[in-house]
Amino acid sequence: MLLLNPGPVTLTERVRRSLLQTDLCHRESEFYDLQDEARARLLEVYDLDPAQWSAVLMTGSGTAAVESMIAALVPQQGKLLVVQNGVYGERIASIAKQYGIAHDVLDHDWMQAPDPARIAAQLDADRTITHVAVIHHETTTGRLNNLCTLSALCHARGVQMLVDGVSSFGAESIDFVSSPIAAVAATANKCLHGVPGAAFVIVKREALAQAVSRTYYLDLKRLASLQDQRNTPFTPSVHAYYALVEALCEFVDEGGLKARHARYEALAEQVRAGLAALGVEPALPPEQSSVVLRAYRLPTGVTYEQLHDGLKAQGFVIYAGQGGLSAQLFRISTMGAIEPGDIERLLQAFGQLLQ
Ligand SMILES: *Cc1c(COP(=O)(O)O)cnc(C)c1O
C-alpha cells in the first residue's frame, strides 16, 4: 500500500530496517548517544547553531510538539495571537484555551491566505500581544503560509513567532536566523520520513530560558534541560528515535533540504499535470501551495468515498478534505518513499476510475 496521506509516510527500506537494531535501556549511555545524535542532526537540517538553538525531543505525535511549544513559550503575562486559516490553526487556539493562555484568534476563511493588513492592525491595536502562532504549511488546504511577510510584521513590533512546522520541516525553507521565530514544532514522520512516535521542538535557547511550566509530561523546559544533561524524564520511544536518526542520515545522503524540496516539487507537479489532463483542478495555484501536499477539487458526480475506495483497491491511500471541505476536496501528499513511477501508476488508476 502506498500512503499519499499527510503522514505517517511510506517508509524506505533503510528506515524500516533501522527498527530492528538492538534493544536499548533509556538509562544507558548508548541511548543518550542516540538522543544526542538525533538532536544534533535535527539542527543540521536548517544549519542551526547549537549555541543558539536547541532541538528538544519528545515521545508523541506532531500535536504533542505543538502543545509543548504553546504551553511553554507564551509567558504568564504574555498574550498569543493565533493566525487561523485551517484545522491546525484551530487546534492551536484550542490548546491555548485548554491551558488558560490569554489569546485572540484571527480567523480566516480556510481557502484564504493570512491577511497581512488585518494581522498588522490587530498587533497595533493590542500591544499586549507578545507572540503570534502560525501554521507554516496549513495541511488542511495545502497552502504554504508566507512566513516572510509575517516575520517582517512581527519583527517591526517586537513580537515573537511560534510556528507549527509539522508538515513543512525538512521540505520548505524557514528563515530561522533573521525572523523573530522563537520556536518551530515538528515531527519525525512527515517530511523527514521517520516513523510515528517521535516529535520535537526547535527552540531558541533565549526563549527556553524564559519558558514556563504549564504541563507536566510535555514540559519543554524540563525536557530540554534534561536532554542537555544526557538524561530523559520518561521512557522515550527508543525505536522511533532509531528510525529518526536513520531517516536524518538518509536525508543528508539524498542532498538535504534543497534536494527534498526539489523531489517533492517534481512529484507534486507530476500529480498536478496528470490530474489536470483528466480535468481535475487543484484547489490552489502551485505558487500558493506547498510542495508537500496539494488539495484538488472532487470531479462532479464523484464522491470522495468512491474515489478513495477505487484507488485503495489499486494500492493507493489518498486523503479526504477536513471539516467543511470534505465534500469538495481530496488531498494528495507526496512525502515518503514515493517515486515518479508510483505517481504514473496512480494517474493511470485515476484515469480508469474517472472514465
Ligand atoms: C499532521 C499535522 C499536525 C499534527 O498531527 P499529529 O497527528 O499529531 O502528528 C499538526 N500540524 C500540521 C500542520 C500537520 O500537518
Short mmCIF file of C-alpha atoms and ligand atoms in Angstrom, two decimals:
data_model
loop_
_atom_site.label_atom_id
_atom_site.label_comp_id
_atom_site.label_asym_id
_atom_site.label_seq_id
_atom_site.Cartn_x
_atom_site.Cartn_y
_atom_site.Cartn_z
CA MET A 1 0.00 0.00 0.00
CA LEU A 2 1.36 3.44 -0.91
CA LEU A 3 0.46 6.18 1.54
CA LEU A 4 -0.43 9.51 -0.09
CA ASN A 5 -1.91 10.86 3.15
CA PRO A 6 -0.04 13.56 5.11
CA GLY A 7 1.79 11.23 7.47
CA PRO A 8 2.54 8.68 8.59
CA VAL A 9 4.51 8.21 5.40
CA THR A 10 5.53 5.20 3.34
CA LEU A 11 8.92 4.20 4.79
CA THR A 12 12.07 3.48 2.85
CA GLU A 13 13.52 0.02 3.42
CA ARG A 14 16.56 1.66 5.03
CA VAL A 15 14.45 3.36 7.70
CA ARG A 16 12.25 0.29 8.19
CA ARG A 17 15.32 -1.89 8.79
CA SER A 18 16.66 0.58 11.37
CA LEU A 19 13.83 -0.51 13.66
CA LEU A 20 15.47 -3.91 14.03
CA GLN A 21 18.53 -2.63 15.90
CA THR A 22 19.41 -3.86 19.35
CA ASP A 23 17.15 -3.14 22.34
CA LEU A 24 18.31 -0.21 24.44
CA CYS A 25 17.72 0.82 28.03
CA HIS A 26 16.97 4.53 28.05
CA ARG A 27 19.17 4.98 31.16
CA GLU A 28 22.33 3.74 29.41
CA SER A 29 24.92 5.79 27.56
CA GLU A 30 24.01 4.11 24.22
CA PHE A 31 20.58 5.68 24.38
CA TYR A 32 22.00 9.10 25.21
CA ASP A 33 24.34 8.82 22.22
CA LEU A 34 21.28 8.16 20.06
CA GLN A 35 19.38 11.07 21.61
CA ASP A 36 22.39 13.40 21.14
CA GLU A 37 22.74 12.35 17.51
CA ALA A 38 19.05 12.92 16.76
CA ARG A 39 19.17 16.38 18.37
CA ALA A 40 22.34 17.40 16.52
CA ARG A 41 21.08 16.13 13.17
CA LEU A 42 17.76 17.94 13.57
CA LEU A 43 19.58 21.27 13.94
CA GLU A 44 21.69 20.43 10.88
CA VAL A 45 18.58 20.20 8.68
CA TYR A 46 18.45 24.02 8.74
CA ASP A 47 22.14 24.58 9.60
CA LEU A 48 21.33 25.98 13.03
CA ASP A 49 23.92 26.93 15.61
CA PRO A 50 23.61 24.65 18.69
CA ALA A 51 24.78 27.54 20.89
CA GLN A 52 21.62 29.43 19.96
CA TRP A 53 19.11 26.71 19.20
CA SER A 54 18.01 23.54 20.94
CA ALA A 55 16.24 20.57 19.37
CA VAL A 56 14.02 19.14 22.12
CA LEU A 57 12.76 15.61 21.52
CA MET A 58 9.60 14.10 22.89
CA THR A 59 7.57 10.96 22.51
CA GLY A 60 4.26 11.67 20.84
CA SER A 61 2.81 12.80 17.52
CA GLY A 62 3.19 16.25 15.96
CA THR A 63 0.44 17.68 18.13
CA ALA A 64 2.48 16.86 21.25
CA ALA A 65 5.27 19.10 19.96
CA VAL A 66 2.84 21.90 19.09
CA GLU A 67 1.22 21.64 22.52
CA SER A 68 4.58 21.59 24.28
CA MET A 69 5.68 24.71 22.38
CA ILE A 70 2.49 26.71 23.01
CA ALA A 71 2.25 25.70 26.67
CA ALA A 72 5.85 26.69 27.39
CA LEU A 73 6.62 29.78 25.39
CA VAL A 74 3.80 32.24 25.99
CA PRO A 75 4.77 33.88 29.31
CA GLN A 76 2.28 34.13 32.20
CA GLN A 77 1.80 37.84 31.44
CA GLY A 78 2.01 37.32 27.68
CA LYS A 79 -0.66 37.05 25.03
CA LEU A 80 -0.89 34.92 21.90
CA LEU A 81 -2.40 35.87 18.56
CA VAL A 82 -3.36 32.76 16.58
CA VAL A 83 -3.45 33.24 12.80
CA GLN A 84 -6.05 30.70 11.75
CA ASN A 85 -6.78 29.53 8.21
CA GLY A 86 -7.44 25.84 8.71
CA VAL A 87 -7.78 22.91 11.07
CA TYR A 88 -4.30 23.21 12.56
CA GLY A 89 -4.68 26.91 13.38
CA GLU A 90 -7.92 26.00 15.11
CA ARG A 91 -6.05 23.33 17.06
CA ILE A 92 -3.54 25.87 18.40
CA ALA A 93 -6.42 28.06 19.57
CA SER A 94 -7.90 25.03 21.37
CA ILE A 95 -4.56 24.33 23.05
CA ALA A 96 -4.27 27.96 24.22
CA LYS A 97 -7.81 27.77 25.58
CA GLN A 98 -7.14 24.47 27.36
CA TYR A 99 -4.16 25.94 29.21
CA GLY A 100 -5.90 29.22 30.00
CA ILE A 101 -3.36 31.17 27.93
CA ALA A 102 -4.51 34.69 27.04
CA HIS A 103 -5.12 34.67 23.30
CA ASP A 104 -7.03 36.08 20.35
CA VAL A 105 -7.79 34.26 17.13
CA LEU A 106 -7.58 35.98 13.76
CA ASP A 107 -9.98 33.83 11.76
CA HIS A 108 -9.69 33.48 8.01
CA ASP A 109 -11.73 31.57 5.52
CA TRP A 110 -9.96 28.24 5.05
CA MET A 111 -9.30 28.87 1.38
CA GLN A 112 -7.70 32.27 2.11
CA ALA A 113 -4.12 33.28 2.86
CA PRO A 114 -3.47 35.13 6.14
CA ASP A 115 -4.20 38.83 5.57
CA PRO A 116 -1.11 40.93 6.49
CA ALA A 117 -3.16 44.11 6.88
CA ARG A 118 -5.50 42.50 9.42
CA ILE A 119 -2.60 40.99 11.33
CA ALA A 120 -0.77 44.32 11.46
CA ALA A 121 -3.93 46.13 12.58
CA GLN A 122 -4.52 43.59 15.35
CA LEU A 123 -0.92 43.81 16.58
CA ASP A 124 -1.12 47.62 16.57
CA ALA A 125 -4.48 47.68 18.34
CA ASP A 126 -3.37 45.30 21.11
CA ARG A 127 0.16 45.97 22.31
CA THR A 128 -0.17 43.24 24.98
CA ILE A 129 0.33 40.57 22.28
CA THR A 130 3.79 39.05 22.76
CA HIS A 131 3.57 36.04 20.41
CA VAL A 132 1.98 35.13 17.09
CA ALA A 133 1.26 31.48 16.29
CA VAL A 134 1.05 30.42 12.67
CA ILE A 135 0.91 27.21 10.66
CA HIS A 136 3.68 27.18 8.07
CA HIS A 137 2.07 24.65 5.76
CA GLU A 138 -1.67 24.51 6.52
CA THR A 139 -2.24 20.88 5.61
CA THR A 140 -6.00 21.45 5.51
CA THR A 141 -5.73 23.04 2.08
CA GLY A 142 -2.07 22.56 1.12
CA ARG A 143 -1.47 26.29 1.46
CA LEU A 144 2.05 27.44 2.30
CA ASN A 145 1.50 30.44 4.55
CA ASN A 146 4.01 33.20 3.89
CA LEU A 147 6.37 33.29 6.88
CA CYS A 148 8.47 36.15 5.43
CA THR A 149 5.60 38.63 5.36
CA LEU A 150 4.55 37.67 8.87
CA SER A 151 8.17 37.83 10.10
CA ALA A 152 8.52 41.41 8.93
CA LEU A 153 5.28 42.43 10.67
CA CYS A 154 6.29 40.74 13.92
CA HIS A 155 9.87 41.93 13.81
CA ALA A 156 8.80 45.58 13.44
CA ARG A 157 6.68 45.24 16.59
CA GLY A 158 8.96 43.16 18.79
CA VAL A 159 6.59 40.17 18.66
CA GLN A 160 7.90 36.60 18.59
CA MET A 161 6.66 33.80 16.37
CA LEU A 162 5.66 30.25 17.29
CA VAL A 163 5.46 28.13 14.16
CA ASP A 164 3.68 24.83 13.53
CA GLY A 165 6.10 23.36 11.02
CA VAL A 166 4.81 19.82 11.42
CA SER A 167 4.15 19.30 7.71
CA SER A 168 6.90 21.55 6.31
CA PHE A 169 10.02 20.89 8.40
CA GLY A 170 12.62 19.31 6.13
CA ALA A 171 10.98 20.29 2.83
CA GLU A 172 10.17 24.02 2.84
CA SER A 173 12.62 26.79 3.67
CA ILE A 174 12.35 28.54 7.03
CA ASP A 175 14.43 31.62 7.79
CA PHE A 176 15.34 30.86 11.39
CA VAL A 177 18.11 33.43 11.55
CA SER A 178 16.62 36.75 10.50
CA SER A 179 12.99 36.22 11.53
CA PRO A 180 11.69 36.58 15.11
CA ILE A 181 10.96 32.85 15.36
CA ALA A 182 11.16 31.61 18.95
CA ALA A 183 10.28 28.01 18.08
CA VAL A 184 9.15 25.59 15.39
CA ALA A 185 7.30 22.38 16.29
CA ALA A 186 7.55 19.32 14.03
CA THR A 187 7.50 15.54 13.83
CA ALA A 188 9.63 12.62 12.68
CA ASN A 189 7.07 11.08 10.37
CA LYS A 190 6.20 13.70 7.80
CA CYS A 191 8.85 15.35 5.60
CA LEU A 192 11.72 13.67 7.48
CA HIS A 193 10.44 10.13 6.66
CA GLY A 194 10.79 8.64 10.16
CA VAL A 195 8.16 6.58 11.98
CA PRO A 196 5.36 7.99 14.14
CA GLY A 197 6.13 8.37 17.84
CA ALA A 198 8.91 10.96 17.94
CA ALA A 199 8.27 14.71 17.75
CA PHE A 200 10.39 17.74 18.51
CA VAL A 201 10.53 21.48 19.03
CA ILE A 202 13.38 23.55 17.63
CA VAL A 203 13.57 26.39 20.13
CA LYS A 204 15.80 29.39 20.62
CA ARG A 205 17.82 28.95 23.82
CA GLU A 206 16.95 32.53 24.82
CA ALA A 207 13.24 31.69 24.63
CA LEU A 208 13.80 28.46 26.54
CA ALA A 209 15.40 30.37 29.41
CA GLN A 210 12.10 32.22 29.89
CA ALA A 211 9.81 29.24 29.34
CA VAL A 212 7.02 28.44 31.80
CA SER A 213 5.78 25.06 33.04
CA ARG A 214 2.07 24.63 32.39
CA THR A 215 2.17 20.93 31.56
CA TYR A 216 3.81 18.02 33.29
CA TYR A 217 4.60 15.46 30.58
CA LEU A 218 5.22 17.91 27.73
CA ASP A 219 7.17 20.48 29.77
CA LEU A 220 9.57 21.83 27.13
CA LYS A 221 11.93 23.43 29.61
CA ARG A 222 12.42 20.27 31.66
CA LEU A 223 12.76 18.09 28.55
CA ALA A 224 15.40 20.46 27.17
CA SER A 225 17.39 20.78 30.34
CA LEU A 226 17.47 17.01 30.99
CA GLN A 227 18.38 16.28 27.36
CA ASP A 228 21.23 18.78 27.59
CA GLN A 229 22.49 16.74 30.55
CA ARG A 230 22.23 13.43 28.60
CA ASN A 231 19.14 12.49 30.55
CA THR A 232 15.41 11.99 29.95
CA PRO A 233 12.42 12.30 32.31
CA PHE A 234 10.41 9.33 30.97
CA THR A 235 10.63 6.28 28.74
CA PRO A 236 11.13 7.56 25.18
CA SER A 237 10.04 5.76 22.01
CA VAL A 238 13.53 4.33 21.52
CA HIS A 239 12.72 2.62 18.21
CA ALA A 240 11.20 5.78 16.80
CA TYR A 241 14.46 7.54 17.69
CA TYR A 242 16.45 4.86 15.83
CA ALA A 243 14.27 5.47 12.80
CA LEU A 244 14.55 9.25 13.12
CA VAL A 245 18.34 9.12 13.15
CA GLU A 246 18.40 6.77 10.16
CA ALA A 247 15.92 8.99 8.31
CA LEU A 248 18.09 12.04 9.04
CA CYS A 249 21.18 10.21 7.70
CA GLU A 250 19.23 9.29 4.57
CA PHE A 251 18.06 12.91 4.27
CA VAL A 252 21.70 14.09 4.21
CA ASP A 253 22.74 11.33 1.78
CA GLU A 254 19.97 12.44 -0.58
CA GLY A 255 21.18 16.05 -0.57
CA GLY A 256 19.37 17.66 2.38
CA LEU A 257 16.64 20.28 2.41
CA LYS A 258 17.05 21.59 -1.15
CA ALA A 259 17.01 18.11 -2.63
CA ARG A 260 13.97 17.05 -0.63
CA HIS A 261 12.15 20.19 -1.73
CA ALA A 262 13.05 19.55 -5.37
CA ARG A 263 12.00 15.91 -5.13
CA TYR A 264 8.59 16.78 -3.68
CA GLU A 265 8.10 19.61 -6.14
CA ALA A 266 8.67 17.33 -9.12
CA LEU A 267 6.23 14.73 -7.73
CA ALA A 268 3.60 17.36 -6.86
CA GLU A 269 3.86 18.85 -10.36
CA GLN A 270 3.60 15.38 -11.90
CA VAL A 271 0.36 14.83 -9.96
CA ARG A 272 -0.99 18.29 -10.82
CA ALA A 273 -0.28 17.99 -14.54
CA GLY A 274 -1.62 14.43 -14.71
CA LEU A 275 -4.84 15.29 -12.90
CA ALA A 276 -5.28 18.46 -14.98
CA ALA A 277 -5.18 16.28 -18.09
CA LEU A 278 -8.09 14.33 -16.58
CA GLY A 279 -10.00 17.54 -15.83
CA VAL A 280 -9.29 17.54 -12.09
CA GLU A 281 -8.46 21.02 -10.80
CA PRO A 282 -6.21 21.99 -7.88
CA ALA A 283 -7.87 23.96 -5.05
CA LEU A 284 -4.98 26.46 -5.04
CA PRO A 285 -2.47 27.55 -7.70
CA PRO A 286 1.01 25.98 -7.37
CA GLU A 287 2.64 29.25 -6.26
CA GLN A 288 0.41 29.36 -3.16
CA SER A 289 0.80 25.65 -2.40
CA SER A 290 3.41 23.67 -0.57
CA VAL A 291 5.36 21.01 -2.44
CA VAL A 292 4.39 18.55 0.31
CA LEU A 293 0.66 18.13 -0.22
CA ARG A 294 -1.95 19.57 -2.54
CA ALA A 295 -5.72 19.68 -2.41
CA TYR A 296 -7.83 19.01 -5.51
CA ARG A 297 -11.49 19.54 -6.28
CA LEU A 298 -13.56 16.37 -6.42
CA PRO A 299 -14.76 15.90 -10.00
CA THR A 300 -18.51 16.39 -10.38
CA GLY A 301 -20.54 13.28 -9.83
CA VAL A 302 -17.76 11.51 -7.92
CA THR A 303 -17.85 11.21 -4.13
CA TYR A 304 -14.71 11.05 -2.02
CA GLU A 305 -15.67 7.54 -0.89
CA GLN A 306 -15.88 6.27 -4.47
CA LEU A 307 -12.53 7.81 -5.32
CA HIS A 308 -10.87 6.63 -2.11
CA ASP A 309 -12.18 3.06 -2.31
CA GLY A 310 -11.40 2.73 -6.01
CA LEU A 311 -7.82 3.90 -5.52
CA LYS A 312 -7.33 1.85 -2.36
CA ALA A 313 -8.33 -1.27 -4.29
CA GLN A 314 -5.33 -0.48 -6.51
CA GLY A 315 -2.94 0.13 -3.62
CA PHE A 316 -3.12 3.90 -3.06
CA VAL A 317 -4.36 5.67 0.08
CA ILE A 318 -5.45 9.26 -0.61
CA TYR A 319 -6.83 11.66 2.00
CA ALA A 320 -10.16 13.39 2.46
CA GLY A 321 -10.76 17.11 2.87
CA GLN A 322 -11.24 18.18 6.51
CA GLY A 323 -14.26 19.75 8.16
CA GLY A 324 -16.47 21.70 5.78
CA LEU A 325 -14.13 20.94 2.88
CA SER A 326 -14.70 17.16 2.95
CA ALA A 327 -17.48 17.29 0.35
CA GLN A 328 -15.40 19.41 -2.05
CA LEU A 329 -11.77 18.40 -1.79
CA PHE A 330 -9.43 15.46 -1.65
CA ARG A 331 -5.72 15.64 -0.89
CA ILE A 332 -2.58 14.01 -2.19
CA SER A 333 0.69 14.15 -0.33
CA THR A 334 3.96 13.17 -1.94
CA MET A 335 6.01 12.69 1.25
CA GLY A 336 7.79 9.40 1.92
CA ALA A 337 9.24 6.70 -0.30
CA ILE A 338 7.32 7.66 -3.44
CA GLU A 339 8.83 7.56 -6.91
CA PRO A 340 7.73 9.08 -10.25
CA GLY A 341 6.73 5.58 -11.41
CA ASP A 342 4.33 5.32 -8.46
CA ILE A 343 2.68 8.58 -9.50
CA GLU A 344 2.41 7.31 -13.07
CA ARG A 345 0.51 4.27 -11.81
CA LEU A 346 -1.63 6.48 -9.57
CA LEU A 347 -2.60 8.64 -12.54
CA GLN A 348 -3.49 5.55 -14.59
CA ALA A 349 -5.73 4.38 -11.75
CA PHE A 350 -7.37 7.80 -11.63
CA GLY A 351 -7.92 7.73 -15.37
CA GLN A 352 -9.65 4.34 -15.20
CA LEU A 353 -11.84 5.39 -12.28
CA LEU A 354 -12.93 8.66 -13.85
CA GLN A 355 -13.84 7.12 -17.21
C1 LIG B 1 -0.01 16.48 10.81
C2 LIG B 1 -0.05 17.84 11.37
C3 LIG B 1 -0.07 18.09 12.76
C4 LIG B 1 -0.03 17.05 13.84
O1 LIG B 1 -0.66 15.88 13.61
P1 LIG B 1 -0.36 14.59 14.50
O2 LIG B 1 -1.47 13.68 14.05
O3 LIG B 1 -0.46 14.96 15.93
O4 LIG B 1 1.01 14.10 14.14
C5 LIG B 1 -0.02 19.40 13.19
N1 LIG B 1 0.04 20.41 12.33
C6 LIG B 1 0.08 20.23 10.99
C7 LIG B 1 0.18 21.42 10.10
C8 LIG B 1 0.02 18.93 10.48
O5 LIG B 1 0.05 18.74 9.15
#
